[in-house]
Amino acid sequence: SPPRPPGCRCAGERKQHAPDNVLSFTLPPSLSISLSLFSRVWQSLLVELAKSLNGGATPFDTPSAVFFTELLKLLIALALWLRERPSLEYDGLSGWQFTPFLLFAIPALLFIVQNNAVFLAMELLDPPTFQLWACFKVIPVGVLARVALGQRRSRVQWAALLLLALGMAVTTLGAEKSKHGLSRLGTSRQARGILVLVANGCLSATSGILNEWLIKYQDPKAPLMFKNAQLYFFGILVAAVGCACIPALVAVRLVALA
């Protein structure tokens, strides 16, 4: 075929961008995983430190902490989307529809419930037990990803999920038996904290799978940060309602901690 003049593109050929525009907000997978693990580990340790400096009580309103966290995430998502928008061939606005936008309210609601439940679990559990059972959500995520999204898992991956569940159960039961006796497991603070994390893991799987479906199958060409901003917008609304209901949430927490 004859050579094309510089700058000429065939019909349907995607616009090419400079590498610095494409990679400016892409972190290496190893760094992303490390940052995620670091934040998760230090969250429970910092909350435990704050409690120890305040006589064993959490020195802040957890619904307010969740609200300001969602606000910060929304601002970051909007800033990243606006910065990369000039280099995008499709910024998500031209194909925006109200009904898919409303669907983001469902995972946002589940995420806010999870974030508040995490603080409750950290008050009920010591940091090592919390970190152990926080991994439970990997199990329902694997099952729902197979059922809802059709993602296949190898036998080794299924075996790993089974071993994870057995390891958590054996470790917790052994520690509880050595400390208090097996008969007290059902009424202990640790049992209630574990129950919160198990329920939270199921919520996390549901919200995560639904959010993945919205990102991958609803206007899939829209930028990730544009979709994240929609999710965080509803997160702020739900968290604001939680802040307005702080007395009721405090009462629920007191009952759980009793």
PDB file of C-alpha atoms in Angstrom:
ATOM      1  CA  SER A   1       0.000   0.000   0.000  1.00  0.00           C
ATOM      2  CA  PRO A   2       1.230   3.567  -0.673  1.00  0.00           C
ATOM      3  CA  PRO A   3       2.788   5.420   2.262  1.00  0.00           C
ATOM      4  CA  ARG A   4       0.520   7.759   4.195  1.00  0.00           C
ATOM      5  CA  PRO A   5       1.375  11.404   4.837  1.00  0.00           C
ATOM      6  CA  PRO A   6       2.419  12.235   8.396  1.00  0.00           C
ATOM      7  CA  GLY A   7      -0.557  12.741  10.706  1.00  0.00           C
ATOM      8  CA  CYS A   8      -2.987  10.884   8.410  1.00  0.00           C
ATOM      9  CA  ARG A   9      -5.092   8.136  10.015  1.00  0.00           C
ATOM     10  CA  CYS A  10      -7.297   5.504   8.426  1.00  0.00           C
ATOM     11  CA  ALA A  11     -10.986   5.342   9.264  1.00  0.00           C
ATOM     12  CA  GLY A  12     -11.540   3.662  12.611  1.00  0.00           C
ATOM     13  CA  GLU A  13      -7.902   4.006  13.651  1.00  0.00           C
ATOM     14  CA  ARG A  14      -7.612   5.140  17.255  1.00  0.00           C
ATOM     15  CA  LYS A  15      -5.847   8.322  18.160  1.00  0.00           C
ATOM     16  CA  GLN A  16      -2.352   7.786  19.537  1.00  0.00           C
ATOM     17  CA  HIS A  17      -1.169   9.809  22.478  1.00  0.00           C
ATOM     18  CA  ALA A  18       2.214  10.589  23.826  1.00  0.00           C
ATOM     19  CA  PRO A  19       3.513   8.026  26.311  1.00  0.00           C
ATOM     20  CA  ASP A  20       3.642  10.554  29.144  1.00  0.00           C
ATOM     21  CA  ASN A  21      -0.099  11.198  28.804  1.00  0.00           C
ATOM     22  CA  VAL A  22      -0.927   7.510  28.851  1.00  0.00           C
ATOM     23  CA  LEU A  23       1.326   6.528  31.735  1.00  0.00           C
ATOM     24  CA  SER A  24       1.046   9.599  33.921  1.00  0.00           C
ATOM     25  CA  PHE A  25      -1.488   8.011  36.285  1.00  0.00           C
ATOM     26  CA  THR A  26      -0.597   4.338  35.862  1.00  0.00           C
ATOM     27  CA  LEU A  27       1.207   2.737  38.784  1.00  0.00           C
ATOM     28  CA  PRO A  28       3.152  -0.523  38.475  1.00  0.00           C
ATOM     29  CA  PRO A  29       1.075  -3.467  39.801  1.00  0.00           C
ATOM     30  CA  SER A  30       3.663  -4.263  42.464  1.00  0.00           C
ATOM     31  CA  LEU A  31       3.576  -0.680  43.765  1.00  0.00           C
ATOM     32  CA  SER A  32      -0.234  -0.578  43.756  1.00  0.00           C
ATOM     33  CA  ILE A  33      -0.422  -3.832  45.725  1.00  0.00           C
ATOM     34  CA  SER A  34       2.217  -2.631  48.181  1.00  0.00           C
ATOM     35  CA  LEU A  35       0.412   0.662  48.799  1.00  0.00           C
ATOM     36  CA  SER A  36      -2.898  -1.161  49.284  1.00  0.00           C
ATOM     37  CA  LEU A  37      -1.411  -3.607  51.779  1.00  0.00           C
ATOM     38  CA  PHE A  38       0.383  -0.798  53.613  1.00  0.00           C
ATOM     39  CA  SER A  39      -2.795   1.246  54.005  1.00  0.00           C
ATOM     40  CA  ARG A  40      -4.858  -1.733  55.170  1.00  0.00           C
ATOM     41  CA  VAL A  41      -2.309  -2.853  57.753  1.00  0.00           C
ATOM     42  CA  TRP A  42      -1.671   0.603  59.168  1.00  0.00           C
ATOM     43  CA  GLN A  43      -5.361   1.511  59.339  1.00  0.00           C
ATOM     44  CA  SER A  44      -6.083  -0.960  62.150  1.00  0.00           C
ATOM     45  CA  LEU A  45      -2.800  -0.174  63.917  1.00  0.00           C
ATOM     46  CA  LEU A  46      -3.435   3.582  63.869  1.00  0.00           C
ATOM     47  CA  VAL A  47      -6.997   3.138  65.124  1.00  0.00           C
ATOM     48  CA  GLU A  48      -5.678   0.911  67.921  1.00  0.00           C
ATOM     49  CA  LEU A  49      -3.103   3.570  68.808  1.00  0.00           C
ATOM     50  CA  ALA A  50      -5.770   6.287  68.862  1.00  0.00           C
ATOM     51  CA  LYS A  51      -7.923   4.142  71.148  1.00  0.00           C
ATOM     52  CA  SER A  52      -5.032   3.503  73.543  1.00  0.00           C
ATOM     53  CA  LEU A  53      -4.413   7.252  73.806  1.00  0.00           C
ATOM     54  CA  ASN A  54      -8.100   7.910  74.514  1.00  0.00           C
ATOM     55  CA  GLY A  55      -8.828   5.400  77.249  1.00  0.00           C
ATOM     56  CA  GLY A  56      -9.847   2.599  74.884  1.00  0.00           C
ATOM     57  CA  ALA A  57     -12.515   4.584  72.993  1.00  0.00           C
ATOM     58  CA  THR A  58     -12.337   5.769  69.405  1.00  0.00           C
ATOM     59  CA  PRO A  59     -11.625   9.540  69.620  1.00  0.00           C
ATOM     60  CA  PHE A  60     -13.617  10.514  66.508  1.00  0.00           C
ATOM     61  CA  ASP A  61     -16.998   9.969  64.862  1.00  0.00           C
ATOM     62  CA  THR A  62     -16.553   7.112  62.411  1.00  0.00           C
ATOM     63  CA  PRO A  63     -19.423   8.260  60.110  1.00  0.00           C
ATOM     64  CA  SER A  64     -17.678  11.624  59.778  1.00  0.00           C
ATOM     65  CA  ALA A  65     -14.389   9.877  58.974  1.00  0.00           C
ATOM     66  CA  VAL A  66     -16.134   7.885  56.246  1.00  0.00           C
ATOM     67  CA  PHE A  67     -17.729  11.059  54.837  1.00  0.00           C
ATOM     68  CA  PHE A  68     -14.457  12.981  54.588  1.00  0.00           C
ATOM     69  CA  THR A  69     -12.724   9.931  53.100  1.00  0.00           C
ATOM     70  CA  GLU A  70     -15.334   9.777  50.327  1.00  0.00           C
ATOM     71  CA  LEU A  71     -15.017  13.531  49.776  1.00  0.00           C
ATOM     72  CA  LEU A  72     -11.251  13.228  49.405  1.00  0.00           C
ATOM     73  CA  LYS A  73     -11.601  10.341  46.956  1.00  0.00           C
ATOM     74  CA  LEU A  74     -14.101  12.331  44.871  1.00  0.00           C
ATOM     75  CA  LEU A  75     -11.752  15.322  44.683  1.00  0.00           C
ATOM     76  CA  ILE A  76      -8.824  13.109  43.660  1.00  0.00           C
ATOM     77  CA  ALA A  77     -10.884  11.302  41.004  1.00  0.00           C
ATOM     78  CA  LEU A  78     -12.155  14.583  39.536  1.00  0.00           C
ATOM     79  CA  ALA A  79      -8.669  16.108  39.531  1.00  0.00           C
ATOM     80  CA  LEU A  80      -7.179  13.122  37.707  1.00  0.00           C
ATOM     81  CA  TRP A  81     -10.051  12.976  35.204  1.00  0.00           C
ATOM     82  CA  LEU A  82      -9.880  16.719  34.458  1.00  0.00           C
ATOM     83  CA  ARG A  83      -6.115  16.576  33.996  1.00  0.00           C
ATOM     84  CA  GLU A  84      -6.188  13.703  31.528  1.00  0.00           C
ATOM     85  CA  ARG A  85      -9.405  14.844  29.807  1.00  0.00           C
ATOM     86  CA  PRO A  86      -7.688  16.970  27.096  1.00  0.00           C
ATOM     87  CA  SER A  87      -5.758  13.913  25.889  1.00  0.00           C
ATOM     88  CA  LEU A  88      -8.782  11.594  25.849  1.00  0.00           C
ATOM     89  CA  GLU A  89     -10.612  10.763  22.662  1.00  0.00           C
ATOM     90  CA  TYR A  90     -13.750  10.024  24.715  1.00  0.00           C
ATOM     91  CA  ASP A  91     -14.144  11.670  28.110  1.00  0.00           C
ATOM     92  CA  GLY A  92     -17.402   9.935  29.106  1.00  0.00           C
ATOM     93  CA  LEU A  93     -19.635  13.009  29.073  1.00  0.00           C
ATOM     94  CA  SER A  94     -21.028  12.650  25.563  1.00  0.00           C
ATOM     95  CA  GLY A  95     -22.302   9.138  26.308  1.00  0.00           C
ATOM     96  CA  TRP A  96     -23.467   9.848  29.862  1.00  0.00           C
ATOM     97  CA  GLN A  97     -26.937   8.537  30.722  1.00  0.00           C
ATOM     98  CA  PHE A  98     -29.001   9.068  33.840  1.00  0.00           C
ATOM     99  CA  THR A  99     -30.088   5.457  34.443  1.00  0.00           C
ATOM    100  CA  PRO A 100     -26.573   3.940  34.519  1.00  0.00           C
ATOM    101  CA  PHE A 101     -25.536   6.888  36.666  1.00  0.00           C
ATOM    102  CA  LEU A 102     -28.188   5.966  39.244  1.00  0.00           C
ATOM    103  CA  LEU A 103     -26.923   2.391  39.341  1.00  0.00           C
ATOM    104  CA  PHE A 104     -23.727   3.619  41.006  1.00  0.00           C
ATOM    105  CA  ALA A 105     -25.843   4.422  44.074  1.00  0.00           C
ATOM    106  CA  ILE A 106     -26.155   0.699  44.867  1.00  0.00           C
ATOM    107  CA  PRO A 107     -22.448  -0.131  45.246  1.00  0.00           C
ATOM    108  CA  ALA A 108     -21.916   3.276  46.889  1.00  0.00           C
ATOM    109  CA  LEU A 109     -24.461   2.403  49.587  1.00  0.00           C
ATOM    110  CA  LEU A 110     -22.820  -0.987  50.165  1.00  0.00           C
ATOM    111  CA  PHE A 111     -19.345   0.562  50.313  1.00  0.00           C
ATOM    112  CA  ILE A 112     -20.430   3.093  52.960  1.00  0.00           C
ATOM    113  CA  VAL A 113     -21.999   0.360  55.084  1.00  0.00           C
ATOM    114  CA  GLN A 114     -18.772  -1.634  54.798  1.00  0.00           C
ATOM    115  CA  ASN A 115     -16.563   1.299  55.750  1.00  0.00           C
ATOM    116  CA  ASN A 116     -18.599   1.962  58.891  1.00  0.00           C
ATOM    117  CA  ALA A 117     -18.663  -1.740  59.764  1.00  0.00           C
ATOM    118  CA  VAL A 118     -14.870  -1.889  59.484  1.00  0.00           C
ATOM    119  CA  PHE A 119     -14.512   0.635  62.303  1.00  0.00           C
ATOM    120  CA  LEU A 120     -16.912  -1.419  64.436  1.00  0.00           C
ATOM    121  CA  ALA A 121     -14.890  -4.578  63.765  1.00  0.00           C
ATOM    122  CA  MET A 122     -11.665  -2.790  64.711  1.00  0.00           C
ATOM    123  CA  GLU A 123     -13.206  -1.868  68.053  1.00  0.00           C
ATOM    124  CA  LEU A 124     -14.191  -5.481  68.696  1.00  0.00           C
ATOM    125  CA  LEU A 125     -10.995  -7.181  67.532  1.00  0.00           C
ATOM    126  CA  ASP A 126      -7.282  -6.867  68.129  1.00  0.00           C
ATOM    127  CA  PRO A 127      -5.229  -5.875  65.024  1.00  0.00           C
ATOM    128  CA  PRO A 128      -3.877  -9.402  64.184  1.00  0.00           C
ATOM    129  CA  THR A 129      -7.343 -10.998  64.329  1.00  0.00           C
ATOM    130  CA  PHE A 130      -8.822  -8.125  62.351  1.00  0.00           C
ATOM    131  CA  GLN A 131      -6.201  -8.471  59.596  1.00  0.00           C
ATOM    132  CA  LEU A 132      -6.735 -12.231  59.479  1.00  0.00           C
ATOM    133  CA  TRP A 133     -10.511 -12.089  59.043  1.00  0.00           C
ATOM    134  CA  ALA A 134     -10.420  -9.057  56.781  1.00  0.00           C
ATOM    135  CA  CYS A 135      -9.067 -11.494  54.182  1.00  0.00           C
ATOM    136  CA  PHE A 136     -12.346 -13.428  54.303  1.00  0.00           C
ATOM    137  CA  LYS A 137     -13.822 -11.229  51.579  1.00  0.00           C
ATOM    138  CA  VAL A 138     -11.518 -12.921  49.062  1.00  0.00           C
ATOM    139  CA  ILE A 139     -13.690 -16.050  49.313  1.00  0.00           C
ATOM    140  CA  PRO A 140     -17.122 -14.581  48.406  1.00  0.00           C
ATOM    141  CA  VAL A 141     -15.450 -12.387  45.780  1.00  0.00           C
ATOM    142  CA  GLY A 142     -14.064 -15.499  44.068  1.00  0.00           C
ATOM    143  CA  VAL A 143     -17.437 -17.269  44.192  1.00  0.00           C
ATOM    144  CA  LEU A 144     -19.491 -14.281  42.973  1.00  0.00           C
ATOM    145  CA  ALA A 145     -17.001 -13.457  40.229  1.00  0.00           C
ATOM    146  CA  ARG A 146     -17.516 -16.977  38.896  1.00  0.00           C
ATOM    147  CA  VAL A 147     -21.310 -16.900  39.226  1.00  0.00           C
ATOM    148  CA  ALA A 148     -22.076 -13.312  38.170  1.00  0.00           C
ATOM    149  CA  LEU A 149     -19.263 -12.454  35.749  1.00  0.00           C
ATOM    150  CA  GLY A 150     -18.323 -15.917  34.514  1.00  0.00           C
ATOM    151  CA  GLN A 151     -14.685 -15.537  35.546  1.00  0.00           C
ATOM    152  CA  ARG A 152     -13.022 -18.937  35.626  1.00  0.00           C
ATOM    153  CA  ARG A 153     -10.842 -20.149  38.477  1.00  0.00           C
ATOM    154  CA  SER A 154      -8.302 -22.924  38.303  1.00  0.00           C
ATOM    155  CA  ARG A 155      -8.330 -25.849  40.718  1.00  0.00           C
ATOM    156  CA  VAL A 156      -5.297 -24.365  42.433  1.00  0.00           C
ATOM    157  CA  GLN A 157      -7.147 -21.069  43.010  1.00  0.00           C
ATOM    158  CA  TRP A 158     -10.211 -22.851  44.432  1.00  0.00           C
ATOM    159  CA  ALA A 159      -7.944 -24.909  46.670  1.00  0.00           C
ATOM    160  CA  ALA A 160      -6.235 -21.718  47.845  1.00  0.00           C
ATOM    161  CA  LEU A 161      -9.609 -20.183  48.787  1.00  0.00           C
ATOM    162  CA  LEU A 162     -10.548 -23.345  50.701  1.00  0.00           C
ATOM    163  CA  LEU A 163      -7.230 -23.389  52.552  1.00  0.00           C
ATOM    164  CA  LEU A 164      -7.666 -19.708  53.403  1.00  0.00           C
ATOM    165  CA  ALA A 165     -11.056 -20.414  54.982  1.00  0.00           C
ATOM    166  CA  LEU A 166      -9.761 -23.407  56.912  1.00  0.00           C
ATOM    167  CA  GLY A 167      -6.692 -21.490  58.071  1.00  0.00           C
ATOM    168  CA  MET A 168      -8.789 -18.620  59.427  1.00  0.00           C
ATOM    169  CA  ALA A 169     -11.112 -21.005  61.256  1.00  0.00           C
ATOM    170  CA  VAL A 170      -8.343 -23.133  62.792  1.00  0.00           C
ATOM    171  CA  THR A 171      -6.269 -20.134  63.862  1.00  0.00           C
ATOM    172  CA  THR A 172      -9.197 -18.337  65.478  1.00  0.00           C
ATOM    173  CA  LEU A 173     -10.673 -21.390  67.204  1.00  0.00           C
ATOM    174  CA  GLY A 174      -7.276 -22.430  68.534  1.00  0.00           C
ATOM    175  CA  ALA A 175      -6.516 -18.970  69.923  1.00  0.00           C
ATOM    176  CA  GLU A 176      -9.976 -18.635  71.485  1.00  0.00           C
ATOM    177  CA  LYS A 177      -9.823 -22.085  73.069  1.00  0.00           C
ATOM    178  CA  SER A 178      -6.425 -21.429  74.617  1.00  0.00           C
ATOM    179  CA  LYS A 179      -7.586 -18.122  76.122  1.00  0.00           C
ATOM    180  CA  HIS A 180     -11.199 -18.455  77.182  1.00  0.00           C
ATOM    181  CA  GLY A 181     -12.426 -21.932  76.431  1.00  0.00           C
ATOM    182  CA  LEU A 182     -14.408 -23.013  73.423  1.00  0.00           C
ATOM    183  CA  SER A 183     -17.800 -22.638  75.178  1.00  0.00           C
ATOM    184  CA  ARG A 184     -17.424 -18.847  75.362  1.00  0.00           C
ATOM    185  CA  LEU A 185     -16.790 -18.362  71.655  1.00  0.00           C
ATOM    186  CA  GLY A 186     -20.402 -17.594  70.763  1.00  0.00           C
ATOM    187  CA  THR A 187     -20.729 -14.710  73.251  1.00  0.00           C
ATOM    188  CA  SER A 188     -17.271 -13.183  73.061  1.00  0.00           C
ATOM    189  CA  ARG A 189     -16.414  -9.807  71.579  1.00  0.00           C
ATOM    190  CA  GLN A 190     -14.133 -11.618  69.178  1.00  0.00           C
ATOM    191  CA  ALA A 191     -17.018 -13.721  67.856  1.00  0.00           C
ATOM    192  CA  ARG A 192     -19.080 -10.595  67.235  1.00  0.00           C
ATOM    193  CA  GLY A 193     -16.169  -8.891  65.522  1.00  0.00           C
ATOM    194  CA  ILE A 194     -15.614 -11.917  63.290  1.00  0.00           C
ATOM    195  CA  LEU A 195     -19.322 -12.007  62.461  1.00  0.00           C
ATOM    196  CA  VAL A 196     -19.148  -8.344  61.428  1.00  0.00           C
ATOM    197  CA  LEU A 197     -16.191  -9.064  59.120  1.00  0.00           C
ATOM    198  CA  VAL A 198     -17.886 -12.136  57.612  1.00  0.00           C
ATOM    199  CA  ALA A 199     -20.999 -10.093  56.805  1.00  0.00           C
ATOM    200  CA  ASN A 200     -18.783  -7.272  55.601  1.00  0.00           C
ATOM    201  CA  GLY A 201     -16.923  -9.671  53.320  1.00  0.00           C
ATOM    202  CA  CYS A 202     -20.179 -10.717  51.666  1.00  0.00           C
ATOM    203  CA  LEU A 203     -21.156  -7.057  51.211  1.00  0.00           C
ATOM    204  CA  SER A 204     -17.703  -6.328  49.812  1.00  0.00           C
ATOM    205  CA  ALA A 205     -18.036  -9.122  47.279  1.00  0.00           C
ATOM    206  CA  THR A 206     -21.480  -7.941  46.174  1.00  0.00           C
ATOM    207  CA  SER A 207     -20.491  -4.286  45.846  1.00  0.00           C
ATOM    208  CA  GLY A 208     -17.172  -5.112  44.197  1.00  0.00           C
ATOM    209  CA  ILE A 209     -18.723  -7.377  41.570  1.00  0.00           C
ATOM    210  CA  LEU A 210     -21.494  -4.858  40.841  1.00  0.00           C
ATOM    211  CA  ASN A 211     -18.966  -2.040  40.553  1.00  0.00           C
ATOM    212  CA  GLU A 212     -16.811  -4.140  38.220  1.00  0.00           C
ATOM    213  CA  TRP A 213     -19.876  -4.830  36.064  1.00  0.00           C
ATOM    214  CA  LEU A 214     -20.650  -1.104  35.861  1.00  0.00           C
ATOM    215  CA  ILE A 215     -17.065  -0.284  34.903  1.00  0.00           C
ATOM    216  CA  LYS A 216     -16.568  -3.034  32.338  1.00  0.00           C
ATOM    217  CA  TYR A 217     -19.984  -3.416  30.752  1.00  0.00           C
ATOM    218  CA  GLN A 218     -21.758  -0.040  31.132  1.00  0.00           C
ATOM    219  CA  ASP A 219     -20.206   2.464  28.731  1.00  0.00           C
ATOM    220  CA  PRO A 220     -16.896   0.556  28.864  1.00  0.00           C
ATOM    221  CA  LYS A 221     -14.969   3.223  26.948  1.00  0.00           C
ATOM    222  CA  ALA A 222     -15.617   5.868  29.616  1.00  0.00           C
ATOM    223  CA  PRO A 223     -12.516   6.767  31.663  1.00  0.00           C
ATOM    224  CA  LEU A 224     -12.098   4.941  34.945  1.00  0.00           C
ATOM    225  CA  MET A 225     -11.775   8.156  36.960  1.00  0.00           C
ATOM    226  CA  PHE A 226     -15.001   9.490  35.438  1.00  0.00           C
ATOM    227  CA  LYS A 227     -16.839   6.413  36.676  1.00  0.00           C
ATOM    228  CA  ASN A 228     -15.099   6.530  40.032  1.00  0.00           C
ATOM    229  CA  ALA A 229     -16.245  10.129  40.472  1.00  0.00           C
ATOM    230  CA  GLN A 230     -19.865   9.036  39.959  1.00  0.00           C
ATOM    231  CA  LEU A 231     -19.439   6.289  42.553  1.00  0.00           C
ATOM    232  CA  TYR A 232     -17.877   8.656  45.099  1.00  0.00           C
ATOM    233  CA  PHE A 233     -20.604  11.242  44.477  1.00  0.00           C
ATOM    234  CA  PHE A 234     -23.233   8.815  45.713  1.00  0.00           C
ATOM    235  CA  GLY A 235     -20.854   7.711  48.457  1.00  0.00           C
ATOM    236  CA  ILE A 236     -20.796  11.273  49.780  1.00  0.00           C
ATOM    237  CA  LEU A 237     -24.605  11.470  49.741  1.00  0.00           C
ATOM    238  CA  VAL A 238     -24.978   8.195  51.650  1.00  0.00           C
ATOM    239  CA  ALA A 239     -22.204   9.119  54.087  1.00  0.00           C
ATOM    240  CA  ALA A 240     -23.893  12.485  54.717  1.00  0.00           C
ATOM    241  CA  VAL A 241     -27.067  10.650  55.699  1.00  0.00           C
ATOM    242  CA  GLY A 242     -24.933   8.539  58.029  1.00  0.00           C
ATOM    243  CA  CYS A 243     -23.536  11.680  59.643  1.00  0.00           C
ATOM    244  CA  ALA A 244     -27.079  12.961  60.181  1.00  0.00           C
ATOM    245  CA  CYS A 245     -27.927   9.680  61.909  1.00  0.00           C
ATOM    246  CA  ILE A 246     -24.883   9.642  64.207  1.00  0.00           C
ATOM    247  CA  PRO A 247     -26.961   9.214  67.432  1.00  0.00           C
ATOM    248  CA  ALA A 248     -28.643   6.095  66.020  1.00  0.00           C
ATOM    249  CA  LEU A 249     -25.305   4.705  64.799  1.00  0.00           C
ATOM    250  CA  VAL A 250     -23.729   5.357  68.187  1.00  0.00           C
ATOM    251  CA  ALA A 251     -26.558   3.428  69.845  1.00  0.00           C
ATOM    252  CA  VAL A 252     -26.004   0.479  67.500  1.00  0.00           C
ATOM    253  CA  ARG A 253     -22.278   0.541  68.223  1.00  0.00           C
ATOM    254  CA  LEU A 254     -22.857   0.603  71.985  1.00  0.00           C
ATOM    255  CA  VAL A 255     -25.131  -2.437  71.728  1.00  0.00           C
ATOM    256  CA  ALA A 256     -22.522  -4.286  69.662  1.00  0.00           C
ATOM    257  CA  LEU A 257     -19.726  -3.406  72.080  1.00  0.00           C
ATOM    258  CA  ALA A 258     -21.719  -4.293  75.204  1.00  0.00           C
TER     259      ALA A 258
END
